[in-house]
Structure formats: C-alpha cells, structure tokens
C-alpha cells in the first residue's frame, strides 16, 4: 500500500487571509499517533470555509492551511496507536470537530463540541480541500457501509450533523411547528431532518428559488422575508408562533426575526455565525419565557445518528459537483448567495 502513496498532492490553501485560495502541491502528511492518512474522494464546501479563508471570525486559523471539513475518503495508512476498529480500506470522514481532549469537563459530560482543546478540521488542522488528509481515528466520522454516493453524503459531515443537533436541542416534538430560517447549505438539509422527525416545517428565506427547494424537501409553508414582515406571517399561520425556530441564515436581521416568530415558551436555536450582534428585547424574552440557544456542530454520537438518517434514505442533500480548481468560483458564488443546496468537490 505504502508504495502507492505519492510524496506530494494538490490542495487549495489559504496562504494569507482574503478571497482567493491558492492551488498548489504540498507534502503528503505522515499520520501521527491515533491518526490515519485518508485519500479524499469528495469534500463539501461549507460557509465556514469562507470565514476561514477571510479570517473574519474572532478566533482565527493560522495560514498557510487547507480548509474543508466535509471530506470523505478511504483510509490508506494508519499511524501508531489504537485505531478502534478503523482499518485500512475503511471509508471515513473528517469533520469540524476534528478531535477533542476527551478528558475535560465538557468532553466527559457529552458536550465535546465545547472542548477548549478541540482541533477543528480545515481550520486548526489541514482539511479536505486536497486529495489527501489526516483524521484522528477516535473522532473521524464512520461512513455507513450502505452509503456509496460520497459526493451526496459529504454535506452530512458538517451541514447535516449541525442542523440535526440543533433540531435535537430545540426540544421540539412531532406535530409542532419548526421554522427553518435560511434555506442554504444547512437550511435545506434542516428542512429534511425536521420533516423526518415529524415536525411541521415553515421555511423562511429571501429567495423564491430557495423556498421552492424547501417545498420540494417537505416544508408545508414558506415565507419570503423580502415581502413584508415574516414574523407576522408566521405568527398568523401557526396561531401564536412556532414552537422552535432554527436560524441557519447568516444575516443579522434573521436573528431578531427569530425571536418574533417564536411561540411563548418556544426555543430559538442559532446555527448561523455572522460576525456581529443583534438587538433583543429583554422584556420579550422574559415575558414569553423564551430559550435562546447556540448550537455548534455535534458530537460523535450526533454524527453517527445524522449519518444513519442519511443512510436510511430519509435525507437527500441537493449537491452539485465541482473540481478542486473551481474552488474560488464556488466560494465567490457562495459569498453572493448563489448556490442552491451544497457544492462538493470530487477528486
Ligand atoms: Zn461547516
Ligand atoms: Zn475536552
């Protein structure tokens, strides 16, 4: 096996923060303790990759680095250590939660996504915008054997697990109303998980194309936020507001609107991460007994569950394929909100 591994491979790198990634050859890394070298087959492109490239979040990665945290590929070499049933030939994925310490207060209480010592795929460690990547076999996603369409499955690794976890922590029950605000890469998958969970889905976006996509994925009602006040429309349709509101949108306005769309005692979950703030009325939060929650990706167990929904055919991400050398064009379209669903690189 070792003889087939080249010394270099092509990757898209952030050499300095800005809109453009550089495509160039870099050395194939050697897997360290608990790590595996993976030959990447497909990688989704996430909105977070834009933030990584532009370095506009408060916690910044250190260039040069390779973005990408929705990569799926085949294990071709194992480093030293115990690999917990991961073997050469297995299909695994990297993820935003690339690894965690496993021992801190958060890790031992089922909240490993909050670990202070976590490493992030395509951010603090090189990711999947290249044909080889490393994973930590303790944290890598295990792709179910029945999954064969890796381009389509790639978005589950970030978009899928993120919205699945957010829906779980919304504590919404079957038959209740769930607003999905923002029908992009995350939102169009959120609609499908919510439908699969038996929730009544209302999709909110500013683009009719995206609302049509939500309808195709099972949303029972759609609201175009460009046409009047979406909160008013949601309040009326639901007879008092939605039990859960999930914000995947990246415009600050959507966060304020989410509070106005919620039912009394409802839960609002934030997934979208625009750098910024939004105004919220203390009176309204207290008086309506609202819960506002941030939710960041998911744990390994959430990942296994999210992948299982996909493997059972309940989730079908809308994905278009691109080549690695088209990445700058894809990021540009993403910046302009011109992508339906997700784009994934096929190697
Ligand atoms: Zn992501
Ligand atoms: Zn930890």
Short mmCIF file of C-alpha atoms and ligand atoms in Angstrom, two decimals:
data_model
loop_
_atom_site.label_atom_id
_atom_site.label_comp_id
_atom_site.label_asym_id
_atom_site.label_seq_id
_atom_site.Cartn_x
_atom_site.Cartn_y
_atom_site.Cartn_z
CA UNK A 1 0.00 0.00 0.00
CA UNK A 2 2.72 2.45 1.04
CA UNK A 3 4.33 2.41 -2.39
CA UNK A 4 1.20 3.91 -3.97
CA UNK A 5 1.26 6.99 -1.74
CA UNK A 6 2.84 9.94 -3.57
CA UNK A 7 5.12 12.41 -1.80
CA UNK A 8 3.05 15.43 -2.81
CA UNK A 9 -0.56 16.22 -3.69
CA UNK A 10 -2.61 19.12 -4.95
CA UNK A 11 -4.52 21.20 -2.40
CA UNK A 12 -6.28 24.56 -2.16
CA UNK A 13 -4.60 26.64 0.52
CA UNK A 14 -5.18 29.82 2.43
CA UNK A 15 -1.70 31.37 2.23
CA UNK A 16 -2.98 34.69 3.53
CA UNK A 17 -6.49 35.81 4.53
CA UNK A 18 -8.52 37.01 1.59
CA UNK A 19 -11.00 35.87 -1.04
CA UNK A 20 -8.67 33.60 -3.03
CA UNK A 21 -7.28 30.16 -2.25
CA UNK A 22 -4.02 29.10 -3.91
CA UNK A 23 -3.94 25.72 -5.58
CA UNK A 24 -0.51 24.18 -5.27
CA UNK A 25 1.31 20.99 -4.37
CA UNK A 26 2.10 20.23 -0.74
CA UNK A 27 3.68 17.26 1.01
CA UNK A 28 1.54 14.26 1.88
CA UNK A 29 1.48 14.22 5.70
CA UNK A 30 2.60 11.23 7.77
CA UNK A 31 -0.10 10.01 10.18
CA UNK A 32 0.86 10.57 13.83
CA UNK A 33 -0.40 8.76 16.93
CA UNK A 34 -4.12 7.93 16.61
CA UNK A 35 -4.16 9.35 13.11
CA UNK A 36 -4.88 7.94 9.68
CA UNK A 37 -3.95 9.15 6.22
CA UNK A 38 -7.05 9.33 4.03
CA UNK A 39 -7.27 9.56 0.25
CA UNK A 40 -10.10 12.02 -0.17
CA UNK A 41 -12.89 11.16 -2.62
CA UNK A 42 -15.23 14.10 -2.06
CA UNK A 43 -15.46 17.20 0.10
CA UNK A 44 -18.36 19.55 0.67
CA UNK A 45 -17.76 23.29 0.69
CA UNK A 46 -19.17 24.95 3.81
CA UNK A 47 -19.84 28.61 4.58
CA UNK A 48 -17.30 28.24 7.38
CA UNK A 49 -14.62 27.73 4.72
CA UNK A 50 -15.34 31.29 3.58
CA UNK A 51 -14.81 32.58 7.12
CA UNK A 52 -11.64 30.50 7.37
CA UNK A 53 -10.31 31.97 4.11
CA UNK A 54 -11.16 35.51 5.07
CA UNK A 55 -10.14 35.20 8.73
CA UNK A 56 -13.15 37.26 9.86
CA UNK A 57 -14.05 35.30 12.99
CA UNK A 58 -12.68 36.35 16.39
CA UNK A 59 -10.69 33.10 16.64
CA UNK A 60 -8.55 32.85 13.53
CA UNK A 61 -6.71 29.95 11.94
CA UNK A 62 -3.03 30.34 11.08
CA UNK A 63 -2.12 30.43 7.38
CA UNK A 64 -0.98 28.54 5.48
CA UNK A 65 -3.69 25.91 5.90
CA UNK A 66 -6.05 23.76 3.84
CA UNK A 67 -9.77 24.41 4.54
CA UNK A 68 -12.51 21.79 4.24
CA UNK A 69 -14.34 19.77 6.91
CA UNK A 70 -16.83 17.71 4.92
CA UNK A 71 -14.32 15.30 3.42
CA UNK A 72 -14.95 11.61 2.79
CA UNK A 73 -12.27 9.21 1.70
CA UNK A 74 -10.53 5.88 2.13
CA UNK A 75 -8.06 5.14 4.90
CA UNK A 76 -4.76 4.24 3.23
CA UNK A 77 -2.30 4.33 6.12
CA UNK A 78 -2.58 4.16 9.90
CA UNK A 79 -0.23 5.88 12.32
CA UNK A 80 0.84 4.35 15.64
CA UNK A 81 -1.74 3.75 18.37
CA UNK A 82 -5.05 2.02 18.85
CA UNK A 83 -7.43 2.73 15.98
CA UNK A 84 -10.66 1.44 17.50
CA UNK A 85 -11.68 -0.75 14.57
CA UNK A 86 -10.71 1.74 11.88
CA UNK A 87 -8.76 -0.22 9.29
CA UNK A 88 -7.01 0.47 6.02
CA UNK A 89 -9.70 0.49 3.32
CA UNK A 90 -12.43 1.90 5.58
CA UNK A 91 -14.39 4.93 4.41
CA UNK A 92 -14.22 7.75 6.94
CA UNK A 93 -14.81 11.49 7.08
CA UNK A 94 -13.22 14.49 8.67
CA UNK A 95 -15.41 16.98 10.45
CA UNK A 96 -15.32 20.39 12.08
CA UNK A 97 -14.79 18.64 15.44
CA UNK A 98 -11.58 17.01 14.25
CA UNK A 99 -10.54 15.94 17.74
CA UNK A 100 -11.07 16.85 21.37
CA UNK A 101 -9.17 16.17 24.60
CA UNK A 102 -11.56 13.51 25.86
CA UNK A 103 -10.91 14.40 29.49
CA UNK A 104 -12.21 17.88 30.28
CA UNK A 105 -15.49 18.83 31.94
CA UNK A 106 -17.19 19.16 28.54
CA UNK A 107 -15.76 16.02 27.00
CA UNK A 108 -16.81 13.80 29.88
CA UNK A 109 -20.33 15.23 30.04
CA UNK A 110 -21.35 14.61 26.44
CA UNK A 111 -20.51 18.12 25.28
CA UNK A 112 -17.24 17.51 23.47
CA UNK A 113 -18.07 20.23 20.92
CA UNK A 114 -17.31 22.74 23.69
CA UNK A 115 -13.88 21.27 24.49
CA UNK A 116 -11.28 24.02 24.96
CA UNK A 117 -8.63 21.75 23.48
CA UNK A 118 -10.56 20.72 20.39
CA UNK A 119 -8.97 20.82 16.95
CA UNK A 120 -11.09 21.93 14.02
CA UNK A 121 -10.93 20.35 10.56
CA UNK A 122 -9.84 22.76 7.85
CA UNK A 123 -9.22 25.43 10.47
CA UNK A 124 -6.67 24.45 13.12
CA UNK A 125 -5.62 21.33 11.21
CA UNK A 126 -5.48 20.87 7.45
CA UNK A 127 -8.78 19.80 5.94
CA UNK A 128 -10.25 18.19 2.86
CA UNK A 129 -9.63 20.75 0.09
CA UNK A 130 -6.94 18.45 -1.25
CA UNK A 131 -6.73 14.84 -2.28
CA UNK A 132 -5.12 13.66 0.98
CA UNK A 133 -5.94 14.49 4.59
CA UNK A 134 -5.31 13.27 8.09
CA UNK A 135 -8.04 12.26 10.51
CA UNK A 136 -7.94 11.32 14.18
CA UNK A 137 -9.46 7.85 14.14
CA UNK A 138 -11.02 8.44 17.56
CA UNK A 139 -13.08 11.32 16.16
CA UNK A 140 -13.37 10.66 12.42
CA UNK A 141 -16.87 10.04 11.10
CA UNK A 142 -17.52 6.41 10.16
CA UNK A 143 -19.40 6.32 6.90
CA UNK A 144 -22.03 3.52 6.97
CA UNK A 145 -21.31 0.71 4.53
CA UNK A 146 -24.58 1.17 2.66
CA UNK A 147 -23.52 4.70 1.67
CA UNK A 148 -21.98 4.74 -1.80
CA UNK A 149 -22.64 8.28 -3.08
CA UNK A 150 -19.87 10.16 -1.27
CA UNK A 151 -20.48 13.47 -3.05
CA UNK A 152 -24.05 13.46 -1.80
CA UNK A 153 -23.13 12.24 1.68
CA UNK A 154 -20.32 14.78 2.24
CA UNK A 155 -22.61 17.62 3.40
CA UNK A 156 -23.89 15.43 6.24
CA UNK A 157 -20.48 15.76 7.91
CA UNK A 158 -21.00 19.41 8.77
CA UNK A 159 -24.30 20.78 7.47
CA UNK A 160 -26.18 17.59 8.35
CA UNK A 161 -24.86 16.98 11.84
CA UNK A 162 -25.09 20.69 12.67
CA UNK A 163 -28.77 21.05 11.87
CA UNK A 164 -29.62 17.61 13.24
CA UNK A 165 -28.09 18.55 16.59
CA UNK A 166 -29.80 21.95 16.52
CA UNK A 167 -33.17 20.30 15.98
CA UNK A 168 -32.47 17.94 18.89
CA UNK A 169 -31.67 20.79 21.27
CA UNK A 170 -34.73 22.73 20.12
CA UNK A 171 -36.69 20.14 22.14
CA UNK A 172 -39.49 20.39 19.62
CA UNK A 173 -41.84 17.41 19.44
CA UNK A 174 -43.52 15.72 16.47
CA UNK A 175 -46.51 17.73 15.28
CA UNK A 176 -45.12 21.05 16.49
CA UNK A 177 -44.13 23.96 14.28
CA UNK A 178 -40.47 24.46 13.40
CA UNK A 179 -39.29 27.48 11.47
CA UNK A 180 -36.14 26.97 9.44
CA UNK A 181 -34.77 30.44 8.72
CA UNK A 182 -32.30 30.46 5.83
CA UNK A 183 -32.58 27.69 3.21
CA UNK A 184 -28.94 27.44 2.15
CA UNK A 185 -26.47 24.58 2.57
CA UNK A 186 -27.61 23.99 6.15
CA UNK A 187 -31.23 25.04 5.89
CA UNK A 188 -32.24 22.79 3.01
CA UNK A 189 -30.94 19.80 4.97
CA UNK A 190 -32.55 21.08 8.19
CA UNK A 191 -35.93 21.02 6.44
CA UNK A 192 -35.42 17.32 5.67
CA UNK A 193 -34.31 16.31 9.17
CA UNK A 194 -37.20 18.26 10.67
CA UNK A 195 -39.69 16.56 8.34
CA UNK A 196 -38.15 13.16 9.17
CA UNK A 197 -38.59 13.97 12.87
CA UNK A 198 -42.29 14.63 12.34
CA UNK A 199 -42.15 18.40 12.74
CA UNK A 200 -44.32 20.83 10.76
CA UNK A 201 -41.80 22.84 8.81
CA UNK A 202 -42.06 26.50 7.86
CA UNK A 203 -39.23 27.74 5.65
CA UNK A 204 -38.15 31.38 5.65
CA UNK A 205 -35.75 32.87 3.12
CA UNK A 206 -35.34 35.93 0.90
CA UNK A 207 -35.07 33.92 -2.34
CA UNK A 208 -38.01 32.22 -4.04
CA UNK A 209 -35.68 29.56 -5.54
CA UNK A 210 -34.60 28.53 -2.07
CA UNK A 211 -38.17 28.47 -0.81
CA UNK A 212 -39.10 26.23 -3.74
CA UNK A 213 -36.25 23.93 -2.74
CA UNK A 214 -37.66 23.83 0.80
CA UNK A 215 -41.10 22.92 -0.54
CA UNK A 216 -39.57 20.07 -2.57
CA UNK A 217 -37.94 18.82 0.62
CA UNK A 218 -41.23 18.80 2.53
CA UNK A 219 -41.77 22.25 4.06
CA UNK A 220 -45.53 22.74 4.45
CA UNK A 221 -45.41 26.55 4.35
CA UNK A 222 -42.91 29.09 3.07
CA UNK A 223 -42.40 32.77 3.83
CA UNK A 224 -40.46 35.17 1.64
CA UNK A 225 -38.85 37.57 4.11
CA UNK A 226 -38.49 40.17 1.38
CA UNK A 227 -42.26 40.51 1.18
CA UNK A 228 -43.37 42.13 4.43
CA UNK A 229 -42.73 41.05 8.00
CA UNK A 230 -42.05 37.29 8.15
CA UNK A 231 -42.76 37.18 11.90
CA UNK A 232 -46.30 38.41 11.37
CA UNK A 233 -46.95 35.78 8.71
CA UNK A 234 -45.51 33.00 10.91
CA UNK A 235 -47.48 34.16 13.95
CA UNK A 236 -50.68 34.05 11.95
CA UNK A 237 -50.05 30.70 10.24
CA UNK A 238 -49.10 28.97 13.47
CA UNK A 239 -51.74 30.62 15.64
CA UNK A 240 -49.29 32.17 18.09
CA UNK A 241 -45.79 31.41 16.86
CA UNK A 242 -43.54 28.44 16.15
CA UNK A 243 -42.51 26.08 18.97
CA UNK A 244 -38.99 26.01 17.60
CA UNK A 245 -37.03 28.37 15.36
CA UNK A 246 -33.74 27.34 13.82
CA UNK A 247 -31.64 30.13 12.33
CA UNK A 248 -29.13 28.99 9.74
CA UNK A 249 -29.22 32.35 7.95
CA UNK A 250 -26.12 34.50 8.01
CA UNK A 251 -27.85 37.87 8.05
CA UNK A 252 -28.16 39.51 11.43
CA UNK A 253 -31.75 40.53 10.73
CA UNK A 254 -32.83 36.88 10.85
CA UNK A 255 -31.80 36.60 14.50
CA UNK A 256 -34.11 39.37 15.63
CA UNK A 257 -36.91 37.97 13.46
CA UNK A 258 -36.46 34.54 15.04
CA UNK A 259 -37.42 35.91 18.44
CA UNK A 260 -40.54 37.48 16.94
CA UNK A 261 -41.51 34.21 15.23
CA UNK A 262 -41.31 32.08 18.38
CA UNK A 263 -44.29 30.90 20.33
CA UNK A 264 -44.46 31.54 24.08
CA UNK A 265 -42.03 29.19 25.85
CA UNK A 266 -40.51 28.42 22.47
CA UNK A 267 -36.86 27.66 21.77
CA UNK A 268 -34.70 29.52 19.27
CA UNK A 269 -31.52 27.81 18.12
CA UNK A 270 -28.74 29.66 16.35
CA UNK A 271 -26.53 27.85 13.85
CA UNK A 272 -25.63 30.71 11.51
CA UNK A 273 -22.49 32.56 12.52
CA UNK A 274 -22.31 36.06 11.08
CA UNK A 275 -19.66 38.18 12.74
CA UNK A 276 -21.89 40.71 14.51
CA UNK A 277 -24.67 41.35 17.01
CA UNK A 278 -28.43 41.70 17.01
CA UNK A 279 -30.90 43.61 19.18
CA UNK A 280 -33.12 41.58 21.51
CA UNK A 281 -35.83 42.77 23.85
CA UNK A 282 -35.25 41.59 27.41
CA UNK A 283 -38.92 42.09 28.15
CA UNK A 284 -39.97 39.84 25.31
CA UNK A 285 -37.52 37.06 26.23
CA UNK A 286 -38.60 37.08 29.86
CA UNK A 287 -42.29 37.65 29.29
CA UNK A 288 -42.60 34.98 26.60
CA UNK A 289 -40.32 32.59 28.52
CA UNK A 290 -38.10 32.06 25.51
CA UNK A 291 -35.00 29.91 25.36
CA UNK A 292 -32.22 31.09 23.06
CA UNK A 293 -29.51 28.56 22.32
CA UNK A 294 -26.34 28.49 20.32
CA UNK A 295 -25.52 25.11 18.83
CA UNK A 296 -22.22 24.19 17.23
CA UNK A 297 -21.89 21.09 15.02
CA UNK A 298 -22.45 17.86 17.01
CA UNK A 299 -20.75 15.14 18.99
CA UNK A 300 -19.57 11.83 17.54
CA UNK A 301 -22.86 10.27 18.59
CA UNK A 302 -24.83 13.05 16.87
CA UNK A 303 -22.70 12.41 13.77
CA UNK A 304 -23.47 8.69 13.82
CA UNK A 305 -27.20 9.43 14.14
CA UNK A 306 -27.15 12.10 11.42
CA UNK A 307 -25.35 9.71 9.06
CA UNK A 308 -27.84 6.98 9.91
CA UNK A 309 -30.77 9.18 8.82
CA UNK A 310 -28.94 9.70 5.52
CA UNK A 311 -28.07 6.03 5.12
CA UNK A 312 -31.75 5.11 5.60
CA UNK A 313 -32.69 7.39 2.70
CA UNK A 314 -34.50 10.00 4.80
CA UNK A 315 -32.16 12.84 3.84
CA UNK A 316 -31.07 13.72 0.33
CA UNK A 317 -28.84 16.80 0.16
CA UNK A 318 -29.04 18.82 -3.04
CA UNK A 319 -25.44 18.76 -4.17
CA UNK A 320 -23.68 19.92 -7.29
CA UNK A 321 -20.20 18.70 -8.10
CA UNK A 322 -17.10 20.71 -8.85
CA UNK A 323 -13.38 20.13 -9.35
CA UNK A 324 -10.74 21.38 -6.91
CA UNK A 325 -9.56 24.05 -9.35
CA UNK A 326 -13.06 25.57 -9.42
CA UNK A 327 -13.00 26.29 -5.68
CA UNK A 328 -12.51 30.06 -5.96
CA UNK A 329 -15.50 30.36 -8.24
CA UNK A 330 -17.58 28.28 -5.81
CA UNK A 331 -16.56 30.46 -2.86
CA UNK A 332 -17.45 33.53 -4.87
CA UNK A 333 -20.92 32.19 -5.67
CA UNK A 334 -21.37 31.28 -2.01
CA UNK A 335 -20.45 34.81 -0.99
CA UNK A 336 -23.19 36.10 -3.30
CA UNK A 337 -25.77 33.58 -2.01
CA UNK A 338 -25.98 31.99 -5.46
CA UNK A 339 -25.70 28.31 -4.53
CA UNK A 340 -28.71 26.01 -4.30
CA UNK A 341 -28.02 23.45 -1.60
CA UNK A 342 -24.40 22.43 -1.38
CA UNK A 343 -21.38 22.15 -3.68
CA UNK A 344 -18.94 19.28 -3.21
CA UNK A 345 -15.52 18.79 -4.73
CA UNK A 346 -14.95 15.41 -6.36
CA UNK A 347 -11.33 14.26 -6.59
ZN1 LIG B 1 -19.12 23.53 8.11
ZN1 LIG B 2 -12.11 18.23 26.23
#
